[in-house]
Tab-separated table of C-alpha atoms and ligand atoms in Angstrom:
chain	number	residue	atom	x	y	z
A	628	MET	CA	0.000	0.000	0.000
A	629	ARG	CA	3.061	2.252	-0.211
A	630	SER	CA	1.987	3.608	-3.580
A	631	LEU	CA	-1.358	4.652	-2.149
A	632	PHE	CA	0.410	6.495	0.621
A	633	LYS	CA	2.574	8.244	-1.963
A	634	LYS	CA	-0.536	9.422	-3.740
A	635	PHE	CA	-1.915	10.826	-0.511
A	636	LYS	CA	1.327	12.561	0.218
A	637	ALA	CA	1.599	14.015	-3.263
A	638	GLY	CA	-2.052	15.067	-3.280
A	639	LEU	CA	-1.734	16.800	0.075
A	640	THR	CA	1.567	18.474	-0.777
A	641	ARG	CA	0.290	22.006	-0.360
A	642	THR	CA	-1.021	21.341	3.126
A	643	VAL	CA	1.996	19.289	4.150
A	644	THR	CA	4.565	21.804	2.925
A	645	ALA	CA	2.674	24.733	4.455
A	646	ILE	CA	2.709	23.066	7.877
A	647	ALA	CA	6.343	22.017	7.519
A	648	ALA	CA	7.411	25.502	6.435
A	649	GLN	CA	5.558	27.260	9.226
A	650	THR	CA	6.947	25.017	11.936
A	651	HIS	CA	10.588	25.300	10.795
A	652	GLY	CA	11.686	21.727	11.317
A	653	LEU	CA	9.657	20.873	14.414
A	654	PHE	CA	9.092	17.402	12.951
A	655	SER	CA	12.723	16.919	12.057
A	656	GLY	CA	14.498	17.621	15.304
A	657	ARG	CA	13.881	21.237	16.287
A	658	LYS	CA	13.572	21.766	20.023
A	659	ILE	CA	10.147	22.018	21.590
A	660	ASP	CA	9.640	25.364	23.263
A	661	ALA	CA	7.002	28.062	23.524
A	662	ALA	CA	7.949	29.520	20.136
A	663	SER	CA	7.878	26.250	18.197
A	664	LEU	CA	4.575	25.220	19.773
A	665	ALA	CA	3.043	28.604	18.959
A	666	GLU	CA	4.145	28.150	15.355
A	667	LEU	CA	2.615	24.704	15.225
A	668	GLU	CA	-0.648	26.039	16.610
A	669	GLU	CA	-0.716	28.786	14.000
A	670	ALA	CA	0.135	26.318	11.213
A	671	LEU	CA	-2.698	23.983	12.206
A	672	TYR	CA	-5.190	26.848	12.265
A	673	MET	CA	-3.990	28.015	8.866
A	674	ALA	CA	-4.468	24.493	7.505
A	675	ASP	CA	-8.085	24.587	8.740
A	676	PHE	CA	-7.834	21.909	11.405
A	677	GLY	CA	-10.116	23.994	13.575
A	678	VAL	CA	-9.973	24.991	17.232
A	679	GLU	CA	-10.921	21.674	18.816
A	680	THR	CA	-8.479	19.501	16.916
A	681	THR	CA	-5.651	22.029	17.112
A	682	THR	CA	-6.156	22.375	20.867
A	683	GLU	CA	-6.111	18.599	21.316
A	684	ILE	CA	-2.940	18.170	19.302
A	685	LEU	CA	-1.146	20.922	21.217
A	686	ALA	CA	-2.336	19.608	24.597
A	687	GLU	CA	-1.086	16.100	23.861
A	688	ILE	CA	2.287	17.279	22.667
A	689	LYS	CA	2.692	19.430	25.796
A	690	ALA	CA	1.656	16.556	28.055
A	691	ALA	CA	4.118	14.194	26.380
A	692	TYR	CA	6.867	16.812	26.638
A	693	ARG	CA	6.258	17.138	30.380
A	694	GLN	CA	6.841	13.391	30.680
A	695	ASP	CA	9.883	13.411	28.442
A	696	ALA	CA	11.950	16.547	27.964
A	697	GLU	CA	13.872	14.792	25.162
A	698	LEU	CA	10.751	14.535	23.026
A	699	LYS	CA	11.322	15.833	19.520
A	700	GLY	CA	11.121	15.416	15.754
A	701	GLN	CA	9.164	12.456	14.482
A	702	GLN	CA	7.922	11.688	17.998
A	703	VAL	CA	6.118	15.030	17.961
A	704	ALA	CA	4.720	14.290	14.511
A	705	ALA	CA	3.567	10.868	15.718
A	706	ILE	CA	1.528	12.465	18.512
A	707	GLY	CA	-0.217	14.714	15.986
A	708	ALA	CA	-0.943	11.749	13.753
A	709	ALA	CA	-2.311	9.770	16.717
A	710	VAL	CA	-4.758	12.571	17.545
A	711	LEU	CA	-5.973	12.650	13.940
A	712	ARG	CA	-6.354	8.869	13.958
A	713	ARG	CA	-8.500	9.088	17.079
A	714	VAL	CA	-10.597	12.044	15.921
A	715	LEU	CA	-11.189	10.487	12.503
A	716	ALA	CA	-12.009	7.002	13.798
A	717	GLY	CA	-15.037	5.687	11.910
A	718	SER	CA	-14.794	8.268	9.126
A	719	GLU	CA	-13.727	5.894	6.338
A	720	GLY	CA	-16.550	4.860	4.047
A	721	ARG	CA	-15.963	1.559	2.235
A	722	LEU	CA	-17.842	0.260	-0.765
A	723	GLU	CA	-18.605	-3.416	-0.766
A	724	THR	CA	-17.866	-4.569	-4.276
A	725	HIS	CA	-18.619	-7.834	-5.969
A	726	VAL	CA	-14.949	-8.665	-6.328
A	727	GLY	CA	-13.963	-11.739	-4.415
A	728	ARG	CA	-17.543	-12.471	-3.473
A	729	VAL	CA	-19.118	-15.681	-4.609
A	730	PRO	CA	-22.078	-14.517	-6.672
A	731	SER	CA	-25.166	-15.389	-4.736
A	732	PRO	CA	-28.503	-15.958	-6.437
A	733	ASP	CA	-30.013	-13.758	-3.719
A	734	ILE	CA	-27.963	-10.773	-4.697
A	735	SER	CA	-29.285	-9.248	-7.866
A	736	ARG	CA	-26.705	-7.566	-10.002
A	737	GLY	CA	-27.234	-3.997	-11.009
A	738	ASP	CA	-28.493	-3.239	-7.533
A	739	GLN	CA	-25.956	-0.731	-6.400
A	740	VAL	CA	-26.790	2.838	-7.279
A	741	ILE	CA	-24.620	5.788	-6.298
A	742	ALA	CA	-26.115	9.264	-6.677
A	743	LEU	CA	-23.584	12.094	-6.560
A	744	ILE	CA	-25.047	15.397	-5.492
A	745	GLY	CA	-23.691	18.810	-4.538
A	746	VAL	CA	-23.397	22.402	-5.666
A	747	ASN	CA	-22.031	23.482	-9.038
A	748	GLY	CA	-18.291	23.170	-9.341
A	749	SER	CA	-17.864	20.837	-6.374
A	750	GLY	CA	-16.616	18.063	-8.657
A	751	LYS	CA	-19.630	15.783	-9.235
A	752	THR	CA	-19.076	15.166	-12.933
A	753	THR	CA	-15.353	14.628	-12.571
A	754	THR	CA	-15.936	12.337	-9.593
A	755	THR	CA	-18.580	10.371	-11.518
A	756	ALA	CA	-16.038	9.633	-14.221
A	757	LYS	CA	-13.174	8.889	-11.850
A	758	LEU	CA	-15.331	6.635	-9.711
A	759	ALA	CA	-16.605	4.700	-12.722
A	760	HIS	CA	-13.002	4.304	-13.851
A	761	LYS	CA	-11.960	3.102	-10.405
A	762	LEU	CA	-14.756	0.526	-10.145
A	763	LYS	CA	-14.041	-0.675	-13.652
A	764	GLY	CA	-10.391	-1.055	-12.719
A	765	ASP	CA	-11.518	-3.167	-9.756
A	766	GLY	CA	-13.266	-5.526	-12.165
A	767	GLN	CA	-16.756	-4.130	-11.719
A	768	SER	CA	-19.113	-3.294	-14.554
A	769	VAL	CA	-20.419	0.236	-14.455
A	770	ILE	CA	-22.920	2.416	-16.214
A	771	VAL	CA	-23.128	6.183	-15.781
A	772	ALA	CA	-26.196	8.427	-16.040
A	773	ALA	CA	-25.944	12.062	-17.134
A	774	CYS	CA	-28.680	13.576	-14.977
A	775	ASP	CA	-27.387	17.131	-15.091
A	776	THR	CA	-29.684	17.983	-17.974
A	777	PHE	CA	-29.831	21.623	-16.929
A	778	ARG	CA	-26.591	22.958	-18.390
A	779	ALA	CA	-25.886	22.485	-22.091
A	780	ALA	CA	-22.229	21.614	-21.523
A	781	ALA	CA	-22.856	19.174	-18.689
A	782	VAL	CA	-23.693	16.113	-20.776
A	783	GLU	CA	-20.814	16.865	-23.161
A	784	GLN	CA	-18.379	17.099	-20.276
A	785	LEU	CA	-19.404	13.706	-18.928
A	786	LYS	CA	-19.476	12.185	-22.395
A	787	SER	CA	-15.926	13.238	-23.146
A	788	TRP	CA	-14.784	11.539	-19.925
A	789	THR	CA	-16.743	8.335	-20.540
A	790	ASP	CA	-15.614	8.161	-24.190
A	791	ARG	CA	-12.015	8.507	-23.098
A	792	LEU	CA	-12.340	5.961	-20.297
A	793	LYS	CA	-14.568	3.617	-22.314
A	794	ILE	CA	-17.445	3.673	-19.879
A	795	GLU	CA	-21.059	3.202	-20.820
A	796	LEU	CA	-23.167	6.369	-20.596
A	797	ILE	CA	-26.905	6.939	-20.591
A	798	ALA	CA	-27.734	10.513	-21.562
A	799	SER	CA	-30.468	12.605	-23.064
A	800	HIS	CA	-30.728	16.139	-24.411
A	801	THR	CA	-30.383	19.396	-22.467
A	802	GLY	CA	-33.613	20.174	-20.667
A	803	ALA	CA	-34.713	16.530	-20.555
A	804	ASP	CA	-36.316	15.226	-17.370
A	805	ALA	CA	-33.416	14.175	-15.138
A	806	ALA	CA	-35.513	11.570	-13.341
A	807	ALA	CA	-36.454	9.963	-16.664
A	808	VAL	CA	-32.769	9.647	-17.552
A	809	ALA	CA	-32.107	8.039	-14.166
A	810	PHE	CA	-34.998	5.620	-14.716
A	811	ASP	CA	-33.712	4.619	-18.164
A	812	ALA	CA	-30.196	4.182	-16.816
A	813	TRP	CA	-31.443	1.905	-14.034
A	814	GLN	CA	-33.326	-0.224	-16.548
A	815	ALA	CA	-30.237	-0.417	-18.750
A	816	ALA	CA	-28.013	-1.352	-15.803
A	817	LYS	CA	-30.402	-4.102	-14.810
A	818	ALA	CA	-30.933	-5.424	-18.334
A	819	ARG	CA	-27.191	-5.566	-19.009
A	820	GLY	CA	-26.339	-6.988	-15.587
A	821	HIS	CA	-24.129	-4.110	-14.478
A	822	ASP	CA	-22.782	-4.031	-10.962
A	823	TRP	CA	-23.027	-0.289	-10.498
A	824	LEU	CA	-24.997	2.696	-11.691
A	825	ILE	CA	-23.476	6.104	-10.960
A	826	ILE	CA	-25.722	9.114	-11.335
A	827	ASP	CA	-24.298	12.579	-12.010
A	828	THR	CA	-26.726	15.354	-11.069
A	829	ALA	CA	-27.182	19.097	-11.470
A	830	GLY	CA	-25.965	21.515	-8.819
A	831	ARG	CA	-27.454	24.864	-9.603
A	832	LEU	CA	-27.994	26.819	-6.413
A	833	HIS	CA	-29.950	29.859	-7.527
A	834	THR	CA	-33.044	27.694	-7.649
A	835	LYS	CA	-32.333	25.626	-4.579
A	836	GLY	CA	-35.959	24.587	-4.089
A	837	ASN	CA	-36.150	23.231	-7.614
A	838	LEU	CA	-32.855	21.423	-7.269
A	839	MET	CA	-33.958	19.635	-4.110
A	840	GLU	CA	-37.249	18.757	-5.807
A	841	GLU	CA	-35.421	17.386	-8.820
A	842	LEU	CA	-33.145	15.266	-6.625
A	843	ALA	CA	-36.130	13.969	-4.679
A	844	LYS	CA	-37.848	13.074	-7.943
A	845	ILE	CA	-34.797	11.159	-9.161
A	846	ARG	CA	-34.925	9.213	-5.929
A	847	ARG	CA	-38.671	8.511	-6.133
A	848	VAL	CA	-38.401	7.306	-9.705
A	849	LEU	CA	-35.507	4.974	-8.862
A	850	GLN	CA	-37.485	3.616	-5.937
A	851	LYS	CA	-40.164	2.426	-8.334
A	852	ASN	CA	-37.548	-0.019	-9.594
A	853	ASP	CA	-35.947	-0.742	-6.263
A	854	PRO	CA	-37.186	0.708	-2.962
A	855	ALA	CA	-33.633	0.854	-1.637
A	856	ALA	CA	-32.214	2.877	-4.546
A	857	PRO	CA	-30.120	4.912	-4.626
A	858	GLN	CA	-28.315	2.929	-1.926
A	859	HIS	CA	-25.544	5.497	-1.828
A	860	ARG	CA	-26.369	9.195	-1.664
A	861	TRP	CA	-23.091	11.014	-1.585
A	862	LEU	CA	-22.460	14.692	-1.308
A	863	VAL	CA	-19.488	15.900	-3.313
A	864	VAL	CA	-17.790	18.652	-1.342
A	865	ASP	CA	-15.088	21.044	-2.493
A	866	GLY	CA	-12.440	20.486	0.161
A	867	SER	CA	-10.917	23.927	-0.301
A	868	LEU	CA	-14.070	25.641	0.941
A	869	GLY	CA	-13.755	24.581	4.575
A	870	ALA	CA	-16.603	25.672	6.823
A	871	ASN	CA	-18.888	26.722	3.949
A	872	SER	CA	-19.175	23.161	2.803
A	873	ILE	CA	-20.437	22.093	6.218
A	874	GLU	CA	-23.450	24.401	5.972
A	875	GLN	CA	-24.177	23.189	2.430
A	876	ALA	CA	-23.951	19.608	3.545
A	877	LYS	CA	-26.560	20.147	6.243
A	878	VAL	CA	-29.052	21.442	3.660
A	879	PHE	CA	-28.503	18.470	1.352
A	880	HIS	CA	-28.616	16.066	4.272
A	881	GLN	CA	-32.013	17.337	5.377
A	882	SER	CA	-33.581	16.878	1.966
A	883	PHE	CA	-31.789	13.820	0.755
A	884	GLY	CA	-30.463	11.805	3.694
A	885	LEU	CA	-26.783	11.595	2.811
A	886	THR	CA	-24.970	8.298	3.267
A	887	GLY	CA	-21.495	9.464	2.351
A	888	LEU	CA	-19.156	12.210	1.271
A	889	VAL	CA	-16.539	12.704	-1.405
A	890	VAL	CA	-14.130	15.530	-0.596
A	891	THR	CA	-12.508	16.916	-3.745
A	892	LYS	CA	-9.670	19.280	-4.641
A	893	LEU	CA	-7.498	18.553	-1.627
A	894	ASP	CA	-4.531	18.874	-3.983
A	895	GLY	CA	-5.385	22.477	-4.721
A	896	THR	CA	-5.435	23.776	-1.175
A	897	SER	CA	-3.132	24.277	1.802
A	898	ARG	CA	-6.236	23.898	3.975
A	899	GLY	CA	-6.384	20.118	3.847
A	900	GLY	CA	-7.219	20.026	7.549
A	901	ALA	CA	-10.801	20.975	6.664
A	902	ILE	CA	-11.605	17.306	6.236
A	903	VAL	CA	-11.303	16.860	10.012
A	904	GLY	CA	-13.875	19.588	10.736
A	905	ILE	CA	-16.171	18.190	8.074
A	906	TRP	CA	-16.110	14.797	9.782
A	907	ARG	CA	-16.384	16.204	13.319
A	908	GLN	CA	-19.447	18.244	12.449
A	909	LEU	CA	-21.298	15.929	10.101
A	910	LYS	CA	-20.240	12.395	11.063
A	911	ILE	CA	-21.034	11.258	7.530
A	912	PRO	CA	-18.440	8.747	6.270
A	913	ILE	CA	-15.929	9.962	3.701
A	914	TYR	CA	-15.699	7.418	0.889
A	915	PHE	CA	-13.257	9.055	-1.470
A	916	ILE	CA	-11.052	12.099	-1.734
A	917	GLY	CA	-10.092	13.950	-4.891
A	918	LEU	CA	-6.379	14.591	-5.198
A	919	GLY	CA	-6.155	15.903	-8.747
A	920	GLU	CA	-7.782	16.040	-12.154
A	921	GLN	CA	-6.552	12.778	-13.631
A	922	PRO	CA	-8.709	9.634	-13.738
A	923	ASP	CA	-6.609	7.966	-11.024
A	924	ASP	CA	-6.751	10.937	-8.693
A	925	LEU	CA	-9.736	9.666	-6.743
A	926	GLN	CA	-8.635	7.613	-3.758
A	927	PRO	CA	-10.511	5.800	-1.002
A	928	PHE	CA	-10.198	7.932	2.091
A	929	SER	CA	-7.643	6.447	4.471
A	930	VAL	CA	-7.278	7.906	7.952
A	931	GLU	CA	-3.907	6.233	8.344
A	932	ASN	CA	-2.472	7.678	5.140
A	933	TYR	CA	-3.992	11.068	5.774
A	934	ALA	CA	-2.733	11.325	9.372
A	935	LYS	CA	0.794	10.283	8.448
A	936	ALA	CA	0.997	12.435	5.334
A	937	VAL	CA	-0.120	15.598	7.115
A	938	PHE	CA	2.613	15.270	9.731
A	939	GLY	CA	5.310	14.321	7.273
A	940	LEU	CA	5.659	10.745	8.546
A	941	GLU	CA	6.561	7.827	6.324
A	942	ALA	CA	4.231	4.908	5.485
B	1064	LIG	N1	-7.430	19.903	-8.672
B	1064	LIG	C1	-8.590	19.250	-8.655
B	1064	LIG	N2	-9.592	19.661	-9.432
B	1064	LIG	C2	-10.756	18.991	-9.387
B	1064	LIG	C3	-10.955	17.877	-8.538
B	1064	LIG	N3	-12.225	17.430	-8.717
B	1064	LIG	C4	-12.789	18.247	-9.637
B	1064	LIG	N4	-11.915	19.195	-10.052
B	1064	LIG	C5	-12.129	20.284	-11.018
B	1064	LIG	O1	-13.165	21.131	-10.535
B	1064	LIG	C6	-13.910	21.655	-11.633
B	1064	LIG	C7	-15.385	21.382	-11.434
B	1064	LIG	O2	-15.608	19.991	-11.513
B	1064	LIG	P1	-16.956	19.345	-12.055
B	1064	LIG	O3	-16.797	17.876	-11.964
B	1064	LIG	O4	-17.318	19.903	-13.382
B	1064	LIG	O5	-17.990	19.886	-10.950
B	1064	LIG	P2	-19.578	19.743	-10.905
B	1064	LIG	O6	-20.132	21.084	-11.316
B	1064	LIG	O7	-19.907	19.436	-9.479
B	1064	LIG	O8	-19.972	18.646	-11.836
B	1064	LIG	C8	-13.344	21.012	-12.890
B	1064	LIG	O9	-12.451	21.891	-13.493
B	1064	LIG	C9	-12.616	19.788	-12.352
B	1064	LIG	O10	-11.551	19.394	-13.174
B	1064	LIG	C10	-9.851	17.456	-7.691
B	1064	LIG	O11	-9.919	16.515	-6.891
B	1064	LIG	N5	-8.705	18.184	-7.815
B	1065	LIG	MG1	-21.304	18.598	-13.375
């Protein structure tokens, strides 16, 4: 799993280097004193770890230092990582795939639907494509539904991804009924025996009421086929937005009952600590994180890799 850790580290580079630069070698041997601890505190705030988590990290380092005046370097980093591990316990969402499972006659194929929702620009369409690519790479069969029928370019954007990645797409014209597209896609997934259906949706906010209605309709229509669908209702959150995304998530959660999160764009921000606040406030499992714009830049969220990467530890 070293290569996965490397991806985390590379994807979180901005956050990791910002913390390292602001703490001037605290994790590589610099003495612990009031000045270095103050710099660490500032660095953690800047990286959006939030008051609670920052306070806990500082308190534990101070307590350990009182026990052992020789404490330094990687030992300090390890304490920070341990706090993150504890705070983030339970935050990893895991998809149960068909791989390695003996196909059971009780389990119908084509029964796993993932609906990706969220505001415009959060990364839904990109995540739809990356996720389909990932599942396909894991030996799953996938079909994708273009249910953002609101913007003219939306279907085209998804189509160019699915063409490139050779993934099956169900789409209609701009202005088409999004729920009808979802219904057709479900039927197609079932008929062709696909393992997964991933639904990309619209995210316009200026008509929030309509958006929530449209999402609810997609859900109702899918439930005609399968009362449990969509089994996964994931909010795609722009990880560089920090606290704003928490408020958005609450609105979506109320209307749609979220079962998971995807946090995108962690590569583009030095505020990668936001993920901790998102988990602390929402307690909705984080399935994947976006670490770039390439197909392989969607990774299952790993607390272990995240905690170690942030504090500059090795795998
Ligand atoms: N750097 C980076 N960019 C991303 C990531 N995910 C999405 N994007 C970019 O964010 C922009 C909006 O993404 P899009 O999928 O169209 O958002 P949507 O409106 O929610 O469908 C696009 O330019 C994407 O390439 C990510 O993890 N990292
Ligand atoms: Mg989109």
